[in-house]
Amino acid sequence: SKRCWTEINLSIIVRNYQIYKNNLPENKKIMAVVKADAYGHGDIEVAAALQKEGVTDFAVATIDEAVKLRQSGIKGQILILGYTPVDKAEKLTEYDITQAIPDQYYAEKLSQKHLPVKVHFALDTGMNRIGLDADNPDYCDKIIRKYKDELNITGLFTHLCVADSDDKESKRFTKNQIEKFESVINKTADLNLPYNHCLNSASGLWHDCKKSVFARLGIVLYGLKPDYKNSLPQGITPGLSWYSVVSMVKQVHAGETIGYGRTFTASKEMKIATVCAGYA
């Protein structure tokens, strides 16, 4: 009955993890990013396979994804990188889930719940999406200290938004982001936060930050490049294969058009195949 389907090879995903890990400095841990159903590969299955390999830290996008992992038996740290409504704070503590803090206003609202929620403060080092303004490390330090007794702060993080680019300007920008991140880490060093992190899939391979405990391994885990120009370590391959079937083969003549909107015109006599890969 198969018409159009995908197959996910968990052994390939595990091998990608192992190869990537071998390309990191020895003291670097990996936080496996399994958001969006592990990029469509199956979050429970991927997380369980990696947990057997010793992975203890995972990142997701939503509280529903986090609870799903916890209910499936995944242990260790689960960090929600996205937004969670403050009225879900009880669920965060119930399932021992760590929440990203996008700004001081969210921190204030969450602290008013008077719950020991585990949190990582986001730092904005130049992506301008979420986070405390790392251009002002004194301000970041002040806000973080303000909530250190009201929330269970276990880490700080940022995202290096052009770490996958090899041009001179992108390298300069990434270096500057890392320096901003480290300046805040140094300011808060006496708090002994265990989980500070800034490296993503790309920067874990092509940049360095000694203050980053983790490399957050996302797209490369699944065998894909952060940017099509990148060259991945040898042996890293896609864990997903996509299959379909041919429903019809026919000849078309030069000048005939094909498809909705007649978007293709045959320039010569051609044999074409119709492949099942729709509708939704």
mmCIF file with all atom_site columns, N, CA, C and O in Angstrom, residues 202-245:
data_model
loop_
_atom_site.group_PDB
_atom_site.id
_atom_site.type_symbol
_atom_site.label_atom_id
_atom_site.label_alt_id
_atom_site.label_comp_id
_atom_site.label_asym_id
_atom_site.label_entity_id
_atom_site.label_seq_id
_atom_site.pdbx_PDB_ins_code
_atom_site.Cartn_x
_atom_site.Cartn_y
_atom_site.Cartn_z
_atom_site.occupancy
_atom_site.B_iso_or_equiv
_atom_site.pdbx_formal_charge
_atom_site.auth_seq_id
_atom_site.auth_comp_id
_atom_site.auth_asym_id
_atom_site.auth_atom_id
_atom_site.pdbx_PDB_model_num
ATOM 1   N N  . ALA A 1 202 ? 26.975 24.555 13.701 1.00 0.00 ? 202 ALA A N  1
ATOM 2   C CA . ALA A 1 202 ? 28.044 25.115 12.875 1.00 0.00 ? 202 ALA A CA 1
ATOM 3   C C  . ALA A 1 202 ? 29.219 25.601 13.713 1.00 0.00 ? 202 ALA A C  1
ATOM 4   O O  . ALA A 1 202 ? 30.381 25.262 13.438 1.00 0.00 ? 202 ALA A O  1
ATOM 5   N N  . SER A 1 203 ? 28.931 26.389 14.745 1.00 0.00 ? 203 SER A N  1
ATOM 6   C CA . SER A 1 203 ? 30.024 26.969 15.530 1.00 0.00 ? 203 SER A CA 1
ATOM 7   C C  . SER A 1 203 ? 30.774 25.918 16.335 1.00 0.00 ? 203 SER A C  1
ATOM 8   O O  . SER A 1 203 ? 31.959 26.089 16.643 1.00 0.00 ? 203 SER A O  1
ATOM 9   N N  . GLY A 1 204 ? 30.120 24.804 16.654 1.00 0.00 ? 204 GLY A N  1
ATOM 10  C CA . GLY A 1 204 ? 30.826 23.714 17.314 1.00 0.00 ? 204 GLY A CA 1
ATOM 11  C C  . GLY A 1 204 ? 31.929 23.135 16.459 1.00 0.00 ? 204 GLY A C  1
ATOM 12  O O  . GLY A 1 204 ? 32.943 22.635 16.965 1.00 0.00 ? 204 GLY A O  1
ATOM 13  N N  . LEU A 1 205 ? 31.751 23.214 15.133 1.00 0.00 ? 205 LEU A N  1
ATOM 14  C CA . LEU A 1 205 ? 32.749 22.687 14.200 1.00 0.00 ? 205 LEU A CA 1
ATOM 15  C C  . LEU A 1 205 ? 33.786 23.727 13.811 1.00 0.00 ? 205 LEU A C  1
ATOM 16  O O  . LEU A 1 205 ? 34.965 23.398 13.639 1.00 0.00 ? 205 LEU A O  1
ATOM 17  N N  . TRP A 1 206 ? 33.369 24.987 13.638 1.00 0.00 ? 206 TRP A N  1
ATOM 18  C CA . TRP A 1 206 ? 34.232 25.970 12.987 1.00 0.00 ? 206 TRP A CA 1
ATOM 19  C C  . TRP A 1 206 ? 34.579 27.180 13.839 1.00 0.00 ? 206 TRP A C  1
ATOM 20  O O  . TRP A 1 206 ? 35.238 28.097 13.370 1.00 0.00 ? 206 TRP A O  1
ATOM 21  N N  . HIS A 1 207 ? 34.144 27.204 15.094 1.00 0.00 ? 207 HIS A N  1
ATOM 22  C CA . HIS A 1 207 ? 34.495 28.276 16.010 1.00 0.00 ? 207 HIS A CA 1
ATOM 23  C C  . HIS A 1 207 ? 34.778 27.654 17.378 1.00 0.00 ? 207 HIS A C  1
ATOM 24  O O  . HIS A 1 207 ? 34.611 26.452 17.567 1.00 0.00 ? 207 HIS A O  1
ATOM 25  N N  . ASP A 1 208 ? 35.175 28.489 18.312 1.00 0.00 ? 208 ASP A N  1
ATOM 26  C CA . ASP A 1 208 ? 35.443 27.957 19.648 1.00 0.00 ? 208 ASP A CA 1
ATOM 27  C C  . ASP A 1 208 ? 35.036 28.977 20.697 1.00 0.00 ? 208 ASP A C  1
ATOM 28  O O  . ASP A 1 208 ? 35.148 30.186 20.482 1.00 0.00 ? 208 ASP A O  1
ATOM 29  N N  . CYS A 1 209 ? 34.528 28.458 21.791 1.00 0.00 ? 209 CYS A N  1
ATOM 30  C CA . CYS A 1 209 ? 34.223 29.292 22.956 1.00 0.00 ? 209 CYS A CA 1
ATOM 31  C C  . CYS A 1 209 ? 34.425 28.418 24.184 1.00 0.00 ? 209 CYS A C  1
ATOM 32  O O  . CYS A 1 209 ? 33.636 27.507 24.448 1.00 0.00 ? 209 CYS A O  1
ATOM 33  N N  . LYS A 1 210 ? 35.482 28.682 24.901 1.00 0.00 ? 210 LYS A N  1
ATOM 34  C CA . LYS A 1 210 ? 35.803 27.860 26.068 1.00 0.00 ? 210 LYS A CA 1
ATOM 35  C C  . LYS A 1 210 ? 34.761 28.006 27.176 1.00 0.00 ? 210 LYS A C  1
ATOM 36  O O  . LYS A 1 210 ? 34.650 27.140 28.043 1.00 0.00 ? 210 LYS A O  1
ATOM 37  N N  . LYS A 1 211 ? 33.985 29.094 27.139 1.00 0.00 ? 211 LYS A N  1
ATOM 38  C CA . LYS A 1 211 ? 32.971 29.307 28.166 1.00 0.00 ? 211 LYS A CA 1
ATOM 39  C C  . LYS A 1 211 ? 31.680 28.544 27.868 1.00 0.00 ? 211 LYS A C  1
ATOM 40  O O  . LYS A 1 211 ? 30.781 28.500 28.706 1.00 0.00 ? 211 LYS A O  1
ATOM 41  N N  . SER A 1 212 ? 31.578 27.954 26.688 1.00 0.00 ? 212 SER A N  1
ATOM 42  C CA . SER A 1 212 ? 30.368 27.228 26.304 1.00 0.00 ? 212 SER A CA 1
ATOM 43  C C  . SER A 1 212 ? 30.488 25.768 26.714 1.00 0.00 ? 212 SER A C  1
ATOM 44  O O  . SER A 1 212 ? 31.328 25.032 26.187 1.00 0.00 ? 212 SER A O  1
ATOM 45  N N  . VAL A 1 213 ? 29.635 25.355 27.637 1.00 0.00 ? 213 VAL A N  1
ATOM 46  C CA . VAL A 1 213 ? 29.656 23.969 28.115 1.00 0.00 ? 213 VAL A CA 1
ATOM 47  C C  . VAL A 1 213 ? 29.174 23.017 27.017 1.00 0.00 ? 213 VAL A C  1
ATOM 48  O O  . VAL A 1 213 ? 29.692 21.908 26.870 1.00 0.00 ? 213 VAL A O  1
ATOM 49  N N  . PHE A 1 214 ? 28.178 23.478 26.243 1.00 0.00 ? 214 PHE A N  1
ATOM 50  C CA . PHE A 1 214 ? 27.561 22.634 25.222 1.00 0.00 ? 214 PHE A CA 1
ATOM 51  C C  . PHE A 1 214 ? 27.852 23.118 23.816 1.00 0.00 ? 214 PHE A C  1
ATOM 52  O O  . PHE A 1 214 ? 28.058 24.309 23.578 1.00 0.00 ? 214 PHE A O  1
ATOM 53  N N  . ALA A 1 215 ? 27.783 22.171 22.895 1.00 0.00 ? 215 ALA A N  1
ATOM 54  C CA . ALA A 1 215 ? 27.469 22.483 21.505 1.00 0.00 ? 215 ALA A CA 1
ATOM 55  C C  . ALA A 1 215 ? 26.044 21.982 21.314 1.00 0.00 ? 215 ALA A C  1
ATOM 56  O O  . ALA A 1 215 ? 25.749 20.812 21.587 1.00 0.00 ? 215 ALA A O  1
ATOM 57  N N  . ARG A 1 216 ? 25.150 22.884 20.895 1.00 0.00 ? 216 ARG A N  1
ATOM 58  C CA . ARG A 1 216 ? 23.763 22.486 20.658 1.00 0.00 ? 216 ARG A CA 1
ATOM 59  C C  . ARG A 1 216 ? 23.680 21.879 19.253 1.00 0.00 ? 216 ARG A C  1
ATOM 60  O O  . ARG A 1 216 ? 23.696 22.597 18.254 1.00 0.00 ? 216 ARG A O  1
ATOM 61  N N  . LEU A 1 217 ? 23.615 20.571 19.208 1.00 0.00 ? 217 LEU A N  1
ATOM 62  C CA . LEU A 1 217 ? 23.679 19.849 17.934 1.00 0.00 ? 217 LEU A CA 1
ATOM 63  C C  . LEU A 1 217 ? 22.287 19.676 17.363 1.00 0.00 ? 217 LEU A C  1
ATOM 64  O O  . LEU A 1 217 ? 21.469 18.928 17.894 1.00 0.00 ? 217 LEU A O  1
ATOM 65  N N  . GLY A 1 218 ? 22.003 20.399 16.279 1.00 0.00 ? 218 GLY A N  1
ATOM 66  C CA . GLY A 1 218 ? 20.700 20.340 15.632 1.00 0.00 ? 218 GLY A CA 1
ATOM 67  C C  . GLY A 1 218 ? 20.781 19.748 14.245 1.00 0.00 ? 218 GLY A C  1
ATOM 68  O O  . GLY A 1 218 ? 20.869 18.532 14.074 1.00 0.00 ? 218 GLY A O  1
ATOM 69  N N  . ILE A 1 219 ? 20.835 20.598 13.244 1.00 0.00 ? 219 ILE A N  1
ATOM 70  C CA . ILE A 1 219 ? 20.696 20.141 11.864 1.00 0.00 ? 219 ILE A CA 1
ATOM 71  C C  . ILE A 1 219 ? 21.756 19.124 11.437 1.00 0.00 ? 219 ILE A C  1
ATOM 72  O O  . ILE A 1 219 ? 21.477 18.191 10.678 1.00 0.00 ? 219 ILE A O  1
ATOM 73  N N  . VAL A 1 220 ? 22.978 19.256 11.927 1.00 0.00 ? 220 VAL A N  1
ATOM 74  C CA . VAL A 1 220 ? 24.037 18.316 11.544 1.00 0.00 ? 220 VAL A CA 1
ATOM 75  C C  . VAL A 1 220 ? 23.770 16.929 12.120 1.00 0.00 ? 220 VAL A C  1
ATOM 76  O O  . VAL A 1 220 ? 24.173 15.920 11.534 1.00 0.00 ? 220 VAL A O  1
ATOM 77  N N  . LEU A 1 221 ? 23.078 16.860 13.253 1.00 0.00 ? 221 LEU A N  1
ATOM 78  C CA . LEU A 1 221 ? 22.711 15.571 13.825 1.00 0.00 ? 221 LEU A CA 1
ATOM 79  C C  . LEU A 1 221 ? 21.953 14.719 12.814 1.00 0.00 ? 221 LEU A C  1
ATOM 80  O O  . LEU A 1 221 ? 22.109 13.491 12.766 1.00 0.00 ? 221 LEU A O  1
ATOM 81  N N  . TYR A 1 222 ? 21.161 15.378 11.994 1.00 0.00 ? 222 TYR A N  1
ATOM 82  C CA . TYR A 1 222 ? 20.320 14.668 11.028 1.00 0.00 ? 222 TYR A CA 1
ATOM 83  C C  . TYR A 1 222 ? 20.991 14.517 9.659  1.00 0.00 ? 222 TYR A C  1
ATOM 84  O O  . TYR A 1 222 ? 20.377 14.037 8.705  1.00 0.00 ? 222 TYR A O  1
ATOM 85  N N  . GLY A 1 223 ? 22.263 14.927 9.594  1.00 0.00 ? 223 GLY A N  1
ATOM 86  C CA . GLY A 1 223 ? 23.047 14.710 8.389  1.00 0.00 ? 223 GLY A CA 1
ATOM 87  C C  . GLY A 1 223 ? 22.920 15.796 7.349  1.00 0.00 ? 223 GLY A C  1
ATOM 88  O O  . GLY A 1 223 ? 23.298 15.588 6.189  1.00 0.00 ? 223 GLY A O  1
ATOM 89  N N  . LEU A 1 224 ? 22.421 16.979 7.755  1.00 0.00 ? 224 LEU A N  1
ATOM 90  C CA . LEU A 1 224 ? 22.224 18.075 6.811  1.00 0.00 ? 224 LEU A CA 1
ATOM 91  C C  . LEU A 1 224 ? 23.163 19.233 7.131  1.00 0.00 ? 224 LEU A C  1
ATOM 92  O O  . LEU A 1 224 ? 23.622 19.389 8.263  1.00 0.00 ? 224 LEU A O  1
ATOM 93  N N  . LYS A 1 225 ? 23.443 20.044 6.126  1.00 0.00 ? 225 LYS A N  1
ATOM 94  C CA . LYS A 1 225 ? 24.361 21.159 6.283  1.00 0.00 ? 225 LYS A CA 1
ATOM 95  C C  . LYS A 1 225 ? 23.624 22.404 6.792  1.00 0.00 ? 225 LYS A C  1
ATOM 96  O O  . LYS A 1 225 ? 22.530 22.695 6.316  1.00 0.00 ? 225 LYS A O  1
ATOM 97  N N  . PRO A 1 226 ? 24.223 23.150 7.718  1.00 0.00 ? 226 PRO A N  1
ATOM 98  C CA . PRO A 1 226 ? 23.630 24.434 8.109  1.00 0.00 ? 226 PRO A CA 1
ATOM 99  C C  . PRO A 1 226 ? 23.526 25.385 6.914  1.00 0.00 ? 226 PRO A C  1
ATOM 100 O O  . PRO A 1 226 ? 22.582 26.154 6.807  1.00 0.00 ? 226 PRO A O  1
ATOM 101 N N  . ASP A 1 227 ? 24.500 25.326 6.033  1.00 0.00 ? 227 ASP A N  1
ATOM 102 C CA . ASP A 1 227 ? 24.502 26.097 4.791  1.00 0.00 ? 227 ASP A CA 1
ATOM 103 C C  . ASP A 1 227 ? 24.995 25.181 3.682  1.00 0.00 ? 227 ASP A C  1
ATOM 104 O O  . ASP A 1 227 ? 25.896 24.366 3.903  1.00 0.00 ? 227 ASP A O  1
ATOM 105 N N  . TYR A 1 228 ? 24.422 25.321 2.482  1.00 0.00 ? 228 TYR A N  1
ATOM 106 C CA . TYR A 1 228 ? 24.765 24.379 1.410  1.00 0.00 ? 228 TYR A CA 1
ATOM 107 C C  . TYR A 1 228 ? 26.236 24.435 1.024  1.00 0.00 ? 228 TYR A C  1
ATOM 108 O O  . TYR A 1 228 ? 26.778 23.484 0.447  1.00 0.00 ? 228 TYR A O  1
ATOM 109 N N  . LYS A 1 229 ? 26.928 25.540 1.352  1.00 0.00 ? 229 LYS A N  1
ATOM 110 C CA . LYS A 1 229 ? 28.351 25.652 1.027  1.00 0.00 ? 229 LYS A CA 1
ATOM 111 C C  . LYS A 1 229 ? 29.242 24.898 2.006  1.00 0.00 ? 229 LYS A C  1
ATOM 112 O O  . LYS A 1 229 ? 30.427 24.697 1.740  1.00 0.00 ? 229 LYS A O  1
ATOM 113 N N  . ASN A 1 230 ? 28.689 24.501 3.153  1.00 0.00 ? 230 ASN A N  1
ATOM 114 C CA . ASN A 1 230 ? 29.490 23.842 4.188  1.00 0.00 ? 230 ASN A CA 1
ATOM 115 C C  . ASN A 1 230 ? 29.953 22.448 3.755  1.00 0.00 ? 230 ASN A C  1
ATOM 116 O O  . ASN A 1 230 ? 29.293 21.783 2.959  1.00 0.00 ? 230 ASN A O  1
ATOM 117 N N  . SER A 1 231 ? 31.090 22.036 4.305  1.00 0.00 ? 231 SER A N  1
ATOM 118 C CA . SER A 1 231 ? 31.551 20.651 4.168  1.00 0.00 ? 231 SER A CA 1
ATOM 119 C C  . SER A 1 231 ? 31.536 20.030 5.559  1.00 0.00 ? 231 SER A C  1
ATOM 120 O O  . SER A 1 231 ? 32.216 20.514 6.467  1.00 0.00 ? 231 SER A O  1
ATOM 121 N N  . LEU A 1 232 ? 30.755 18.978 5.724  1.00 0.00 ? 232 LEU A N  1
ATOM 122 C CA . LEU A 1 232 ? 30.632 18.327 7.034  1.00 0.00 ? 232 LEU A CA 1
ATOM 123 C C  . LEU A 1 232 ? 31.740 17.299 7.218  1.00 0.00 ? 232 LEU A C  1
ATOM 124 O O  . LEU A 1 232 ? 32.322 16.815 6.246  1.00 0.00 ? 232 LEU A O  1
ATOM 125 N N  . PRO A 1 233 ? 32.031 16.946 8.468  1.00 0.00 ? 233 PRO A N  1
ATOM 126 C CA . PRO A 1 233 ? 33.022 15.891 8.708  1.00 0.00 ? 233 PRO A CA 1
ATOM 127 C C  . PRO A 1 233 ? 32.663 14.612 7.959  1.00 0.00 ? 233 PRO A C  1
ATOM 128 O O  . PRO A 1 233 ? 31.490 14.276 7.818  1.00 0.00 ? 233 PRO A O  1
ATOM 129 N N  . GLN A 1 234 ? 33.679 13.937 7.490  1.00 0.00 ? 234 GLN A N  1
ATOM 130 C CA . GLN A 1 234 ? 33.473 12.723 6.701  1.00 0.00 ? 234 GLN A CA 1
ATOM 131 C C  . GLN A 1 234 ? 32.662 11.691 7.488  1.00 0.00 ? 234 GLN A C  1
ATOM 132 O O  . GLN A 1 234 ? 32.932 11.440 8.652  1.00 0.00 ? 234 GLN A O  1
ATOM 133 N N  . GLY A 1 235 ? 31.668 11.131 6.822  1.00 0.00 ? 235 GLY A N  1
ATOM 134 C CA . GLY A 1 235 ? 30.851 10.090 7.437  1.00 0.00 ? 235 GLY A CA 1
ATOM 135 C C  . GLY A 1 235 ? 29.492 10.558 7.897  1.00 0.00 ? 235 GLY A C  1
ATOM 136 O O  . GLY A 1 235 ? 28.610 9.743  8.162  1.00 0.00 ? 235 GLY A O  1
ATOM 137 N N  . ILE A 1 236 ? 29.306 11.877 8.026  1.00 0.00 ? 236 ILE A N  1
ATOM 138 C CA . ILE A 1 236 ? 27.996 12.407 8.409  1.00 0.00 ? 236 ILE A CA 1
ATOM 139 C C  . ILE A 1 236 ? 27.093 12.409 7.176  1.00 0.00 ? 236 ILE A C  1
ATOM 140 O O  . ILE A 1 236 ? 27.419 13.013 6.157  1.00 0.00 ? 236 ILE A O  1
ATOM 141 N N  . THR A 1 237 ? 25.975 11.702 7.274  1.00 0.00 ? 237 THR A N  1
ATOM 142 C CA . THR A 1 237 ? 25.068 11.540 6.139  1.00 0.00 ? 237 THR A CA 1
ATOM 143 C C  . THR A 1 237 ? 23.618 11.702 6.607  1.00 0.00 ? 237 THR A C  1
ATOM 144 O O  . THR A 1 237 ? 23.316 11.531 7.795  1.00 0.00 ? 237 THR A O  1
ATOM 145 N N  . PRO A 1 238 ? 22.694 12.008 5.683  1.00 0.00 ? 238 PRO A N  1
ATOM 146 C CA . PRO A 1 238 ? 21.292 12.165 6.079  1.00 0.00 ? 238 PRO A CA 1
ATOM 147 C C  . PRO A 1 238 ? 20.713 10.892 6.686  1.00 0.00 ? 238 PRO A C  1
ATOM 148 O O  . PRO A 1 238 ? 20.951 9.788  6.194  1.00 0.00 ? 238 PRO A O  1
ATOM 149 N N  . GLY A 1 239 ? 19.929 11.092 7.759  1.00 0.00 ? 239 GLY A N  1
ATOM 150 C CA . GLY A 1 239 ? 19.293 9.953  8.411  1.00 0.00 ? 239 GLY A CA 1
ATOM 151 C C  . GLY A 1 239 ? 17.925 9.636  7.841  1.00 0.00 ? 239 GLY A C  1
ATOM 152 O O  . GLY A 1 239 ? 17.295 8.658  8.231  1.00 0.00 ? 239 GLY A O  1
ATOM 153 N N  . LEU A 1 240 ? 17.435 10.477 6.927  1.00 0.00 ? 240 LEU A N  1
ATOM 154 C CA . LEU A 1 240 ? 16.109 10.302 6.349  1.00 0.00 ? 240 LEU A CA 1
ATOM 155 C C  . LEU A 1 240 ? 16.216 10.059 4.844  1.00 0.00 ? 240 LEU A C  1
ATOM 156 O O  . LEU A 1 240 ? 16.963 10.744 4.150  1.00 0.00 ? 240 LEU A O  1
ATOM 157 N N  . SER A 1 241 ? 15.472 9.079  4.372  1.00 0.00 ? 241 SER A N  1
ATOM 158 C CA . SER A 1 241 ? 15.352 8.819  2.932  1.00 0.00 ? 241 SER A CA 1
ATOM 159 C C  . SER A 1 241 ? 13.887 8.961  2.541  1.00 0.00 ? 241 SER A C  1
ATOM 160 O O  . SER A 1 241 ? 12.989 8.555  3.291  1.00 0.00 ? 241 SER A O  1
ATOM 161 N N  . TRP A 1 242 ? 13.645 9.536  1.372  1.00 0.00 ? 242 TRP A N  1
ATOM 162 C CA . TRP A 1 242 ? 12.286 9.800  0.898  1.00 0.00 ? 242 TRP A CA 1
ATOM 163 C C  . TRP A 1 242 ? 12.038 8.970  -0.358 1.00 0.00 ? 242 TRP A C  1
ATOM 164 O O  . TRP A 1 242 ? 12.828 9.010  -1.291 1.00 0.00 ? 242 TRP A O  1
ATOM 165 N N  . TYR A 1 243 ? 10.948 8.212  -0.337 1.00 0.00 ? 243 TYR A N  1
ATOM 166 C CA . TYR A 1 243 ? 10.633 7.311  -1.438 1.00 0.00 ? 243 TYR A CA 1
ATOM 167 C C  . TYR A 1 243 ? 9.246  7.608  -1.997 1.00 0.00 ? 243 TYR A C  1
ATOM 168 O O  . TYR A 1 243 ? 8.367  8.100  -1.304 1.00 0.00 ? 243 TYR A O  1
ATOM 169 N N  . SER A 1 244 ? 9.068  7.275  -3.256 1.00 0.00 ? 244 SER A N  1
ATOM 170 C CA . SER A 1 244 ? 7.758  7.346  -3.874 1.00 0.00 ? 244 SER A CA 1
ATOM 171 C C  . SER A 1 244 ? 7.704  6.319  -4.998 1.00 0.00 ? 244 SER A C  1
ATOM 172 O O  . SER A 1 244 ? 8.638  5.536  -5.180 1.00 0.00 ? 244 SER A O  1
ATOM 173 N N  . VAL A 1 245 ? 6.607  6.343  -5.731 1.00 0.00 ? 245 VAL A N  1
ATOM 174 C CA . VAL A 1 245 ? 6.452  5.414  -6.856 1.00 0.00 ? 245 VAL A CA 1
ATOM 175 C C  . VAL A 1 245 ? 6.074  6.206  -8.104 1.00 0.00 ? 245 VAL A C  1
ATOM 176 O O  . VAL A 1 245 ? 5.523  7.312  -8.020 1.00 0.00 ? 245 VAL A O  1
#
